[in-house]
Amino acid sequence: MSLLEVKNLKTYYYTLRGAVRAVDNVSLTLQKGEVLGIAGESGCGKSTLAWSLIGYVPPPGRIVDGNILIDGKDIAKMDEAALRKEIRWKKVSMIFQGAMNALTPVFTIEDQLAEPLIVHKGYTKEEAREEIIKLLKAVGLDESFLKRYPHELSGGQKQRIVIAMALILHPDLVIADEPTTALDVIVQAQIMNLFKEVKKKYNIGMIFITHDLSIIAEIADKVAIMYAGKIIEFGTSDQVFLNPQHPYTQGLLKSIPRIRSKEKISWIPGVPPDLVRPPAGCRFHPRCPYAMDICRREEPPLLEVEPGHYVACHLIAGKGGKK
Ligand code: SF4
């Protein structure tokens, strides 16, 4: 059984202008011990997808349709009380964007890390302290951090604490939404190395949400590229990075600066569409240099171009991609 199976998920925000189709018919699977990177421009629906996976979509959003199977249980159909009791932090935990700035300033690191152990597992303070010391070591900190307050820590140290929090109840899946955005490049690299160590040590599934493809290039086993609420390319890291087939993925990769390459950096002209009224057919067609008539009329299906590598583009359908 897969650790995570998402089937035809739709998550919309109901606004006065109409429904914003932030996640629109998304399907994916993740196995235990695998790392999935989800990338795309801001506003493509990747954070909404992550929130859906822990059953927490901020209002006016909600899951409209589809299934999210975690260990065989459909969390899209669970109520808030069941999600809190059975799923969040125990099965799936999330490192929210900017979470390191949300540490409670008046509590010590020990108090903040002990709470879930005391509340969810019934640990005594002493038992919790032992567990926290082990976890601090796992994220590269020592027990001198127990009595410190968040303002006494650097950005990198705070992010290590946030990672420790996400691991405290030993979940099967950790979702990290832009976990290195606010950090300088050196600390970014340290934190990504820490994630690699955590993956090896705990053999958990991880999902990284990012607008920066270079962040996931080294760590992800699989990569999903999102555009305007849909997955438009999905495959192993090698397939997506070395053999990108969708014009949007190709454009994203060409926009990453490469020190040793003589190729000029380019960019994708235009802006992502309004998800209240997305373009008909292929949602990328107003920005695509290869757009054809069919692209303006019909939505391209996600087709398999090689084992495990899927692309939603009419160019692929013309080359004989399989459903
Ligand atoms: Fe471009 Fe058409 Fe492919 Fe969309 S379906 S990416 S518009 S060629």
Coordinates of C-alpha atoms and ligand atoms in Angstrom, one line a residue:
M1 CA 0.0 0.0 0.0
S2 CA 1.2 3.5 -0.8
L3 CA 2.0 5.8 2.0
L4 CA -0.1 8.6 0.3
E5 CA -2.5 8.3 -2.6
V6 CA -4.2 11.5 -3.8
K7 CA -7.0 10.9 -6.3
N8 CA -8.7 13.6 -8.4
L9 CA -8.4 16.2 -5.6
K10 CA -10.2 19.5 -6.0
T11 CA -9.7 22.3 -3.4
Y12 CA -11.4 25.6 -4.2
Y13 CA -11.6 29.0 -2.4
Y14 CA -15.1 30.5 -2.5
T15 CA -14.8 34.2 -3.0
L16 CA -17.2 37.0 -4.1
R17 CA -15.7 36.8 -7.6
G18 CA -16.4 33.1 -7.8
A19 CA -14.6 29.8 -7.0
V20 CA -10.8 30.0 -7.2
R21 CA -9.8 26.5 -8.5
A22 CA -6.4 26.4 -6.7
V23 CA -6.1 22.6 -6.9
D24 CA -8.1 21.1 -9.8
N25 CA -8.1 17.4 -10.3
V26 CA -4.7 16.5 -8.9
S27 CA -3.6 12.9 -8.5
L28 CA -0.3 11.5 -7.1
T29 CA 1.2 8.7 -5.0
L30 CA 4.1 8.6 -2.6
Q31 CA 5.8 5.5 -1.1
K32 CA 7.3 5.2 2.4
G33 CA 10.8 6.6 2.4
E34 CA 10.3 8.6 -0.8
V35 CA 10.8 12.4 -1.3
L36 CA 8.5 14.2 -3.6
G37 CA 9.3 17.8 -4.8
I38 CA 6.3 19.9 -5.9
A39 CA 7.4 23.0 -7.8
G40 CA 5.7 25.8 -9.7
E41 CA 5.3 29.6 -9.7
S42 CA 3.6 31.4 -6.8
G43 CA -0.1 31.0 -7.0
C44 CA 0.0 27.6 -8.9
G45 CA -1.8 25.8 -6.0
K46 CA 1.2 24.0 -4.4
S47 CA 0.7 25.3 -0.9
T48 CA -3.1 24.7 -1.1
L49 CA -2.3 21.1 -2.1
A50 CA 0.0 20.8 1.0
W51 CA -2.7 22.2 3.3
S52 CA -5.2 19.8 1.8
L53 CA -2.9 16.9 2.7
I54 CA -3.2 17.7 6.4
G55 CA -6.9 18.5 6.1
Y56 CA -6.3 22.1 6.9
V57 CA -7.4 24.5 4.2
P58 CA -7.9 28.0 5.5
P59 CA -11.3 29.5 4.8
P60 CA -12.9 30.4 2.4
G61 CA -11.3 27.3 1.0
R62 CA -12.4 23.7 1.2
I63 CA -11.8 20.3 -0.3
V64 CA -14.6 20.0 -2.9
D65 CA -14.0 16.5 -4.3
G66 CA -11.4 13.7 -4.5
N67 CA -9.7 11.4 -2.0
I68 CA -6.5 11.6 0.1
L69 CA -5.6 8.2 1.3
I70 CA -3.0 8.0 4.1
D71 CA -2.4 4.4 5.3
G72 CA -5.7 3.5 3.5
K73 CA -7.8 6.2 5.4
D74 CA -9.4 8.9 3.4
I75 CA -8.6 12.1 5.3
A76 CA -10.6 14.2 2.8
K77 CA -13.7 12.7 4.4
M78 CA -12.6 13.0 8.0
D79 CA -14.0 15.6 10.4
E80 CA -11.8 18.1 12.3
A81 CA -11.9 16.1 15.6
A82 CA -10.8 12.9 13.8
L83 CA -8.0 14.7 11.9
R84 CA -6.6 16.2 15.1
K85 CA -6.8 12.9 17.0
E86 CA -5.6 10.5 14.4
I87 CA -3.7 12.3 11.6
R88 CA -2.1 15.7 12.2
W89 CA 1.4 15.4 13.6
K90 CA 1.0 11.7 14.3
K91 CA 0.7 10.5 10.7
V92 CA 1.4 13.7 8.8
S93 CA 3.2 16.8 10.0
M94 CA 3.8 20.1 8.2
I95 CA 6.5 22.7 8.3
F96 CA 4.6 25.8 7.3
Q97 CA 6.1 28.6 5.2
G98 CA 7.8 31.0 7.7
A99 CA 7.1 28.6 10.6
M100 CA 10.4 29.6 12.3
N101 CA 9.0 33.0 12.9
A102 CA 5.9 31.5 14.6
L103 CA 7.7 29.9 17.5
T104 CA 6.1 31.2 20.7
P105 CA 8.4 33.9 22.0
V106 CA 7.6 33.5 25.7
F107 CA 8.2 29.7 25.9
T108 CA 11.5 27.9 26.1
I109 CA 12.4 25.4 23.3
E110 CA 11.9 22.6 25.8
D111 CA 8.3 23.8 26.7
Q112 CA 7.4 24.1 23.0
L113 CA 8.7 20.7 22.1
A114 CA 7.3 19.0 25.2
E115 CA 3.7 20.0 24.7
P116 CA 2.8 17.5 21.9
L117 CA 4.5 14.7 23.8
I118 CA 2.6 15.5 27.0
V119 CA -0.7 16.1 25.3
H120 CA -0.7 13.4 22.7
K121 CA 1.4 10.7 24.2
G122 CA 0.9 11.3 28.0
Y123 CA 4.6 11.6 28.7
T124 CA 5.8 13.1 32.0
K125 CA 8.0 16.2 31.8
E126 CA 11.1 14.0 32.4
E127 CA 10.2 11.5 29.7
A128 CA 9.5 14.4 27.3
R129 CA 12.9 15.9 28.1
E130 CA 14.8 12.7 27.3
E131 CA 12.9 12.4 23.9
I132 CA 13.6 16.1 23.1
I133 CA 17.3 15.8 23.8
K134 CA 17.5 12.8 21.3
L135 CA 15.6 14.8 18.7
L136 CA 17.8 17.9 19.3
K137 CA 20.8 15.8 18.5
A138 CA 19.2 14.5 15.4
V139 CA 18.7 18.0 14.1
G140 CA 22.3 19.0 15.0
L141 CA 21.6 20.9 18.3
D142 CA 22.6 20.0 21.8
E143 CA 20.8 20.1 25.1
S144 CA 22.0 23.6 25.9
F145 CA 19.1 24.7 23.6
L146 CA 16.5 23.3 26.0
K147 CA 16.3 26.4 28.1
R148 CA 16.7 29.0 25.4
Y149 CA 14.0 31.2 24.0
P150 CA 13.4 31.7 20.2
H151 CA 14.9 35.2 20.2
E152 CA 18.2 33.7 21.3
L153 CA 18.5 31.5 18.2
S154 CA 19.7 32.3 14.7
G155 CA 17.4 31.7 11.7
G156 CA 19.1 28.3 10.9
Q157 CA 18.8 27.2 14.5
K158 CA 15.1 28.2 14.6
Q159 CA 14.5 26.2 11.5
R160 CA 16.2 23.2 13.0
I161 CA 13.8 23.5 16.0
V162 CA 10.8 23.7 13.6
I163 CA 12.0 20.5 11.9
A164 CA 12.4 18.8 15.3
M165 CA 8.8 19.8 16.1
A166 CA 7.6 18.3 12.9
L167 CA 9.3 15.0 13.8
I168 CA 8.4 14.9 17.5
L169 CA 5.5 12.4 17.2
H170 CA 7.3 10.3 14.6
P171 CA 5.0 10.9 11.6
D172 CA 5.1 8.8 8.4
L173 CA 5.0 11.9 6.2
V174 CA 6.5 15.4 6.7
I175 CA 5.5 18.2 4.3
A176 CA 7.8 21.2 4.1
D177 CA 6.4 24.3 2.4
E178 CA 9.3 26.5 1.2
P179 CA 11.4 25.4 4.2
T180 CA 14.5 27.5 3.2
T181 CA 13.0 30.6 1.7
A182 CA 14.0 33.1 4.5
L183 CA 17.5 31.7 5.0
D184 CA 20.8 32.7 3.4
V185 CA 22.4 30.3 0.9
I186 CA 24.9 28.7 3.3
V187 CA 22.2 28.0 5.9
Q188 CA 19.9 26.8 3.1
A189 CA 22.4 24.1 2.1
Q190 CA 22.9 23.1 5.8
I191 CA 19.1 22.7 6.2
M192 CA 18.8 20.7 3.0
N193 CA 21.6 18.4 4.2
L194 CA 19.7 18.0 7.5
F195 CA 16.6 17.0 5.6
K196 CA 18.7 14.3 3.8
E197 CA 20.0 13.0 7.1
V198 CA 16.5 12.9 8.6
K199 CA 15.2 11.0 5.6
K200 CA 17.9 8.4 6.0
K201 CA 17.6 8.1 9.7
Y202 CA 13.8 7.9 10.0
N203 CA 12.9 6.4 6.5
I204 CA 9.8 8.7 6.3
G205 CA 8.1 10.1 3.3
M206 CA 8.7 13.8 2.6
I207 CA 7.1 16.4 0.4
F208 CA 8.9 19.6 -0.5
I209 CA 6.9 22.5 -1.8
T210 CA 9.0 25.2 -3.6
H211 CA 9.1 27.7 -6.4
D212 CA 12.8 27.0 -6.7
L213 CA 13.6 23.8 -8.6
S214 CA 17.2 23.9 -7.6
I215 CA 16.2 23.3 -4.0
I216 CA 14.7 19.9 -4.8
A217 CA 17.1 18.8 -7.5
E218 CA 19.4 17.0 -5.0
I219 CA 16.9 15.6 -2.5
A220 CA 13.7 14.6 -4.4
D221 CA 13.2 11.0 -5.7
K222 CA 10.1 12.3 -7.7
V223 CA 9.1 15.7 -8.9
A224 CA 5.7 17.1 -9.8
I225 CA 5.5 20.4 -11.7
M226 CA 2.3 22.3 -11.0
Y227 CA 0.8 25.0 -13.2
A228 CA -2.5 26.8 -12.6
G229 CA -3.9 24.2 -10.2
K230 CA -2.8 21.1 -12.1
I231 CA 0.1 18.8 -12.3
I232 CA 1.5 19.1 -15.8
E233 CA 4.6 16.9 -15.5
F234 CA 5.4 14.2 -13.0
G235 CA 8.4 11.7 -13.0
T236 CA 11.6 10.8 -11.2
S237 CA 14.0 13.6 -10.5
D238 CA 16.2 12.4 -13.4
Q239 CA 13.3 12.3 -15.8
V240 CA 12.1 15.7 -15.0
F241 CA 15.5 17.5 -14.7
L242 CA 17.3 15.7 -17.5
N243 CA 14.5 15.0 -20.0
P244 CA 11.8 17.7 -19.4
Q245 CA 9.0 17.3 -21.9
H246 CA 6.4 20.0 -21.0
P247 CA 7.2 23.5 -22.4
Y248 CA 6.5 25.0 -19.0
T249 CA 9.0 22.7 -17.2
Q250 CA 11.5 23.4 -20.0
G251 CA 10.9 27.2 -19.4
L252 CA 11.3 26.8 -15.6
L253 CA 14.6 24.9 -16.0
K254 CA 16.0 27.4 -18.5
S255 CA 15.3 30.2 -16.0
I256 CA 17.8 28.7 -13.4
P257 CA 21.2 30.3 -13.6
R258 CA 24.0 27.8 -14.2
I259 CA 27.6 28.8 -13.5
R260 CA 29.3 26.5 -16.0
S261 CA 26.7 26.7 -18.8
K262 CA 27.1 28.9 -21.8
E263 CA 23.4 28.8 -22.4
K264 CA 21.7 32.2 -21.8
I265 CA 19.1 32.4 -19.0
S266 CA 15.6 32.9 -20.3
W267 CA 12.2 33.4 -18.7
I268 CA 8.6 32.5 -19.3
P269 CA 6.8 35.6 -20.6
G270 CA 3.4 36.5 -19.2
V271 CA 1.9 35.8 -15.8
P272 CA 0.0 32.8 -14.4
P273 CA -3.8 32.9 -15.1
D274 CA -6.7 34.0 -12.9
L275 CA -7.9 30.7 -11.4
V276 CA -11.5 32.0 -11.1
R277 CA -11.6 32.0 -14.9
P278 CA -8.7 29.9 -16.1
P279 CA -8.1 29.7 -19.9
A280 CA -10.0 27.0 -21.8
G281 CA -8.1 24.0 -23.1
C282 CA -4.5 23.9 -21.9
R283 CA -4.1 26.5 -19.1
F284 CA -0.6 27.3 -20.2
H285 CA -1.6 28.1 -23.8
P286 CA -1.5 32.0 -23.5
R287 CA 2.2 31.7 -22.5
C288 CA 3.3 28.7 -24.6
P289 CA 5.5 29.3 -27.6
Y290 CA 4.2 26.0 -29.2
A291 CA 0.4 26.7 -28.7
M292 CA -1.8 25.1 -31.4
D293 CA -5.5 25.4 -32.1
I294 CA -6.3 22.3 -30.1
C295 CA -4.5 23.7 -27.1
R296 CA -7.1 26.6 -26.9
R297 CA -10.0 24.1 -27.1
E298 CA -9.1 20.8 -25.3
E299 CA -7.4 20.1 -22.0
P300 CA -4.4 17.8 -22.6
P301 CA -4.6 14.6 -20.6
L302 CA -1.6 13.5 -18.5
L303 CA 0.1 10.8 -20.6
E304 CA 3.0 8.4 -19.9
V305 CA 5.9 9.2 -22.1
E306 CA 8.3 6.7 -20.5
P307 CA 7.7 4.4 -17.5
G308 CA 6.7 6.6 -14.6
H309 CA 7.1 9.9 -16.5
Y310 CA 3.8 11.7 -17.2
V311 CA 3.2 14.9 -19.2
A312 CA 0.0 16.9 -20.0
C313 CA 0.7 18.4 -23.4
H314 CA -0.9 18.0 -26.8
L315 CA 2.6 17.8 -28.3
I316 CA 3.1 14.6 -26.4
A317 CA -0.3 13.2 -27.5
G318 CA 0.9 13.7 -31.1
K319 CA 4.1 11.7 -30.3
G320 CA 2.1 8.7 -29.0
G321 CA 2.2 9.2 -25.2
K322 CA 0.1 6.5 -23.4
K323 CA -2.8 7.1 -20.9
Ligands
SF4_1 FE1 1.8 24.4 -25.2 FE2 -0.3 23.2 -26.2 FE3 1.4 21.7 -24.8 FE4 -0.2 23.5 -23.6 S1 -0.8 21.6 -24.7 S2 2.0 23.2 -23.3 S3 -0.3 25.1 -25.1 S4 1.8 22.8 -26.8

